[in-house]
XYZ file of N, CA and C in Angstrom:
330
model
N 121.020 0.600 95.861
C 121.875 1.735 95.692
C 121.192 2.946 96.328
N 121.598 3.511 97.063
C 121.127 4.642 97.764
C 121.796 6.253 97.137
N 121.069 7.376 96.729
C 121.436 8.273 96.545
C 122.074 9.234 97.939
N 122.847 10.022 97.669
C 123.068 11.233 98.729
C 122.933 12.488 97.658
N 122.282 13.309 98.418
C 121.834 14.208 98.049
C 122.613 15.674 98.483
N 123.272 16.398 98.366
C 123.819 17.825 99.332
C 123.316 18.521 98.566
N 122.252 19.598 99.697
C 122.325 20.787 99.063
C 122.818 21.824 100.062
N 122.777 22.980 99.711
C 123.515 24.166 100.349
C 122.398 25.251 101.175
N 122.246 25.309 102.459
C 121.289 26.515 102.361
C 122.344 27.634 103.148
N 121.537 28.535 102.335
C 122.353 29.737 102.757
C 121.862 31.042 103.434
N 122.458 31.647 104.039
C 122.135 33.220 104.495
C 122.001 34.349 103.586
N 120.505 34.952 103.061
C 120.150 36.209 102.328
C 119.585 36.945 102.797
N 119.332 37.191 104.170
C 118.983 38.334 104.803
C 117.471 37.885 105.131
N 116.547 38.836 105.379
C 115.477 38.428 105.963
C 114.124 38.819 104.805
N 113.134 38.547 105.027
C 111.979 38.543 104.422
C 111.670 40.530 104.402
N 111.326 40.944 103.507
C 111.078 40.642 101.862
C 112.793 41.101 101.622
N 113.725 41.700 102.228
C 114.984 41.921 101.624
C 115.561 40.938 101.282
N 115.650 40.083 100.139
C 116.481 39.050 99.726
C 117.983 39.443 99.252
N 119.191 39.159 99.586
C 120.216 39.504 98.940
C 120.793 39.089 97.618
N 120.017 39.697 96.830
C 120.177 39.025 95.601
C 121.813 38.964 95.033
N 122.356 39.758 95.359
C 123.668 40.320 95.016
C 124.128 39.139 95.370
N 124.620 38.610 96.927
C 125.218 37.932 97.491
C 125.076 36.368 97.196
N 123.448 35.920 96.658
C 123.349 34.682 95.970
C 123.855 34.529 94.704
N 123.686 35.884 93.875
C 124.286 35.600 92.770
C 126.099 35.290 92.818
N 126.922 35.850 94.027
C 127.913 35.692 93.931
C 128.197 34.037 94.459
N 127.296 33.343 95.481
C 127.022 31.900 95.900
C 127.434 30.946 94.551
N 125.901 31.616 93.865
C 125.728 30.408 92.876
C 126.865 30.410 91.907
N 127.828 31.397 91.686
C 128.690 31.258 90.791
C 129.974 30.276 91.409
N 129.997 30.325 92.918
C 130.901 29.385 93.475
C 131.092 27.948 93.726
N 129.574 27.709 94.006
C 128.972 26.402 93.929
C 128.437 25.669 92.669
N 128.568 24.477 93.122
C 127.763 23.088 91.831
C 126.639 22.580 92.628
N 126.391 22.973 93.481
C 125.170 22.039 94.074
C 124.132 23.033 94.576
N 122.816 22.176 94.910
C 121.851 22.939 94.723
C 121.672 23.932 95.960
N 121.230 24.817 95.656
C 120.615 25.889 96.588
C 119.307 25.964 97.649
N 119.611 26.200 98.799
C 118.101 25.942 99.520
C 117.820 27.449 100.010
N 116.276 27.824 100.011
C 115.918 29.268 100.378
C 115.034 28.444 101.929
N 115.058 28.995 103.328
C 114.769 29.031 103.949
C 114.025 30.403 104.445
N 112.624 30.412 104.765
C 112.303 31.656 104.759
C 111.431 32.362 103.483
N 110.672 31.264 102.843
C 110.565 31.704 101.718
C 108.772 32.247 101.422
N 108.516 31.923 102.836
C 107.004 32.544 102.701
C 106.927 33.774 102.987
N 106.104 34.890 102.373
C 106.554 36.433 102.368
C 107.241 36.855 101.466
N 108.066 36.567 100.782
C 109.078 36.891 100.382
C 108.864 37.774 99.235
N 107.451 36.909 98.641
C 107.141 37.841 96.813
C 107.543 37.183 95.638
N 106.779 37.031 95.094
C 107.144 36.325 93.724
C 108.120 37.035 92.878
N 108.554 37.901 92.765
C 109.498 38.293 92.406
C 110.914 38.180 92.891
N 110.973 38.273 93.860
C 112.036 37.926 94.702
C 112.607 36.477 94.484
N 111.463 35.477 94.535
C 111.401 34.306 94.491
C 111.670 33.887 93.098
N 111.454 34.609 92.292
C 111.859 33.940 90.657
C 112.860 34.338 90.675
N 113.458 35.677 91.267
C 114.614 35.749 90.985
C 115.951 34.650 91.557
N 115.476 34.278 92.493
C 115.797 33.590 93.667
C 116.391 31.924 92.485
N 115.409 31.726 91.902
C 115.544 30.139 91.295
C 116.371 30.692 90.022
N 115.890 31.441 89.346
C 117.022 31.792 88.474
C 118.459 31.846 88.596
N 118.905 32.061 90.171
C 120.237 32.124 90.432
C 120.299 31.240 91.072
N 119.819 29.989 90.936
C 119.953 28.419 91.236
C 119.266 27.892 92.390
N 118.341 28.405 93.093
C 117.780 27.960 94.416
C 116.749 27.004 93.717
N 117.028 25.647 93.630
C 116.127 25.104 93.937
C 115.148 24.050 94.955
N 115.676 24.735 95.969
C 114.653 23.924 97.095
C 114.368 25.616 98.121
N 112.445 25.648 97.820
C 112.324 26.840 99.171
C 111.304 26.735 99.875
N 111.269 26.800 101.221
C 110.874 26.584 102.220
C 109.627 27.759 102.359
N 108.278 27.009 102.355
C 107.269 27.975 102.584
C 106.456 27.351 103.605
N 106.887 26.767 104.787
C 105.982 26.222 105.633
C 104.848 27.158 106.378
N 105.120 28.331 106.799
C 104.741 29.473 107.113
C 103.253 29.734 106.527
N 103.131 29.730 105.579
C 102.323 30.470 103.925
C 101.365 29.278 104.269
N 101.807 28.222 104.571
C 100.913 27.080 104.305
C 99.946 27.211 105.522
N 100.964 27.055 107.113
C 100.075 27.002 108.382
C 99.481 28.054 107.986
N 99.489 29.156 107.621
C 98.632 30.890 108.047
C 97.240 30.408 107.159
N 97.374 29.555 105.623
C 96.370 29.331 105.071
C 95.689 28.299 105.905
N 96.026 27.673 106.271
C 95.578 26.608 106.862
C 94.705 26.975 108.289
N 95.400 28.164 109.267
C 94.555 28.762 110.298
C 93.331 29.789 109.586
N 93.764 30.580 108.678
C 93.043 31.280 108.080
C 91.499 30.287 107.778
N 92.285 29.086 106.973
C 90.856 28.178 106.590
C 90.202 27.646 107.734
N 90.400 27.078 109.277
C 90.170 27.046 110.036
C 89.115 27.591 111.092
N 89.644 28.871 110.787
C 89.113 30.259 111.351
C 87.580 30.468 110.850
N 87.822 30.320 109.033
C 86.620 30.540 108.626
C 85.742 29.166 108.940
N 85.875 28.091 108.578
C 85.474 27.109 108.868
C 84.334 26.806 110.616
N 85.085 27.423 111.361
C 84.364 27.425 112.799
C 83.049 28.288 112.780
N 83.401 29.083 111.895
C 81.550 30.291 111.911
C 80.718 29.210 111.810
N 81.017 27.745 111.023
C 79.569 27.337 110.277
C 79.466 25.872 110.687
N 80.816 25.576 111.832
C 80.543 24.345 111.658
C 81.703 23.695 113.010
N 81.892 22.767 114.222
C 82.504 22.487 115.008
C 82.842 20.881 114.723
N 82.574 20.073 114.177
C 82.655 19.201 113.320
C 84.190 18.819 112.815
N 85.155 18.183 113.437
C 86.244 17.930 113.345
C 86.934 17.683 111.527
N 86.424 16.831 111.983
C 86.362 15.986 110.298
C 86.492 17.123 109.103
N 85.325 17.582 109.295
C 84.763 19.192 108.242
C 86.143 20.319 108.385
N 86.519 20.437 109.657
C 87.525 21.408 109.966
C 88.415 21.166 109.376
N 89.242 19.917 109.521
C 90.239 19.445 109.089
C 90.271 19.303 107.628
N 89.197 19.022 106.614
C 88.459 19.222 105.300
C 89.211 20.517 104.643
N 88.848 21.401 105.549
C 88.966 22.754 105.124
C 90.116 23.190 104.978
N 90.822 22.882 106.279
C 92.687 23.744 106.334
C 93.427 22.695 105.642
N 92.867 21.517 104.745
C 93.308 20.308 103.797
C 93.699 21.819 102.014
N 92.274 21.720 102.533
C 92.000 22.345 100.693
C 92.920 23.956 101.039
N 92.616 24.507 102.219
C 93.124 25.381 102.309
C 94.683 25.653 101.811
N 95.385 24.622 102.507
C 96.750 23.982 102.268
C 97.211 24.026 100.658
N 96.572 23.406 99.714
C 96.525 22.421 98.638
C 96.653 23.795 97.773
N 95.531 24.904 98.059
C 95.327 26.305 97.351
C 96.804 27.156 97.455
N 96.851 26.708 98.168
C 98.347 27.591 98.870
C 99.254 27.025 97.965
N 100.001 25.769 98.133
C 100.688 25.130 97.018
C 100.372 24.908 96.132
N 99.053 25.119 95.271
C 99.015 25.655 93.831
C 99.040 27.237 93.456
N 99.292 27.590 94.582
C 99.527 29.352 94.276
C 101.194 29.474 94.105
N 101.604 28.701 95.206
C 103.441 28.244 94.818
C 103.364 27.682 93.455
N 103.085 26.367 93.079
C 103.540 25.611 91.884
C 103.210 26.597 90.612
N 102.197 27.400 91.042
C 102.120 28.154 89.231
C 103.391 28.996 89.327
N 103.538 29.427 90.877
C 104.762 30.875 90.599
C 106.238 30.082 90.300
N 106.260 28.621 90.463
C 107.283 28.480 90.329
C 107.821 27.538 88.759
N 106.446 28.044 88.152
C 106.191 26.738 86.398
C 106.514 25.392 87.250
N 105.824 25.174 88.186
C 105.894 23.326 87.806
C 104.668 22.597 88.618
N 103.812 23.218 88.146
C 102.686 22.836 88.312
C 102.124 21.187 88.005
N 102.474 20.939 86.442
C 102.525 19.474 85.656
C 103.828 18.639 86.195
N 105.137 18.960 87.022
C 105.615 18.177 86.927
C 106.619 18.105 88.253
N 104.920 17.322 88.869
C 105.230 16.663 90.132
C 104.091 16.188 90.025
């Protein structure tokens, strides 16, 4: 048995202006889930508000590469060592999405 899944992503304007107004009028129209595209930058506030009015799927690919060059970056002062590099923008990564999972309570459940 195979699931299908639809969710909805939608247009709220750009980073940090979220249209909160305009999702809240979304989510009252729709039954299915909400996708935020654009969601690195944005602010934890924005972003809770964001799931509260039903978004639950958001896109932080952004947040992740910048940690990930950031860890990189530092990583090369001390060391050219592939393996080690790649080590680094790993954990770098991992920090990043536990800085998401606390802002979003679901840290335990995944």
């Amino acid at each position: 048995m195979s699931l299908l899944y639809l969710l909805l992503s939608i247009s709220l304007g750009g980073k940090p202006n979220i249209d909160i107004d305009r999702l809240e009028k979304i989510a009252k129209k729709v039954s299915i889930p909400l996708v935020l595209h654009g969601g690195s930058g944005t602010g934890e506030n924005s972003l809770k508000k964001c799931i509260k009015l039903g978004i639950s799927k958001i896109n932080i690919c952004t947040d992740l590469m910048v940690a990930a060059t950031e860890g990189i970056k530092e990583s090369l002062k001390t060391t050219d060592n592939f393996g080690d590099i790649n080590l680094v923008a790993e954990a770098a990564i991992k920090e990043c999405l536990t800085k998401y999972y606390k802002m979003f309570n679901c840290l335990n459940r995944i």
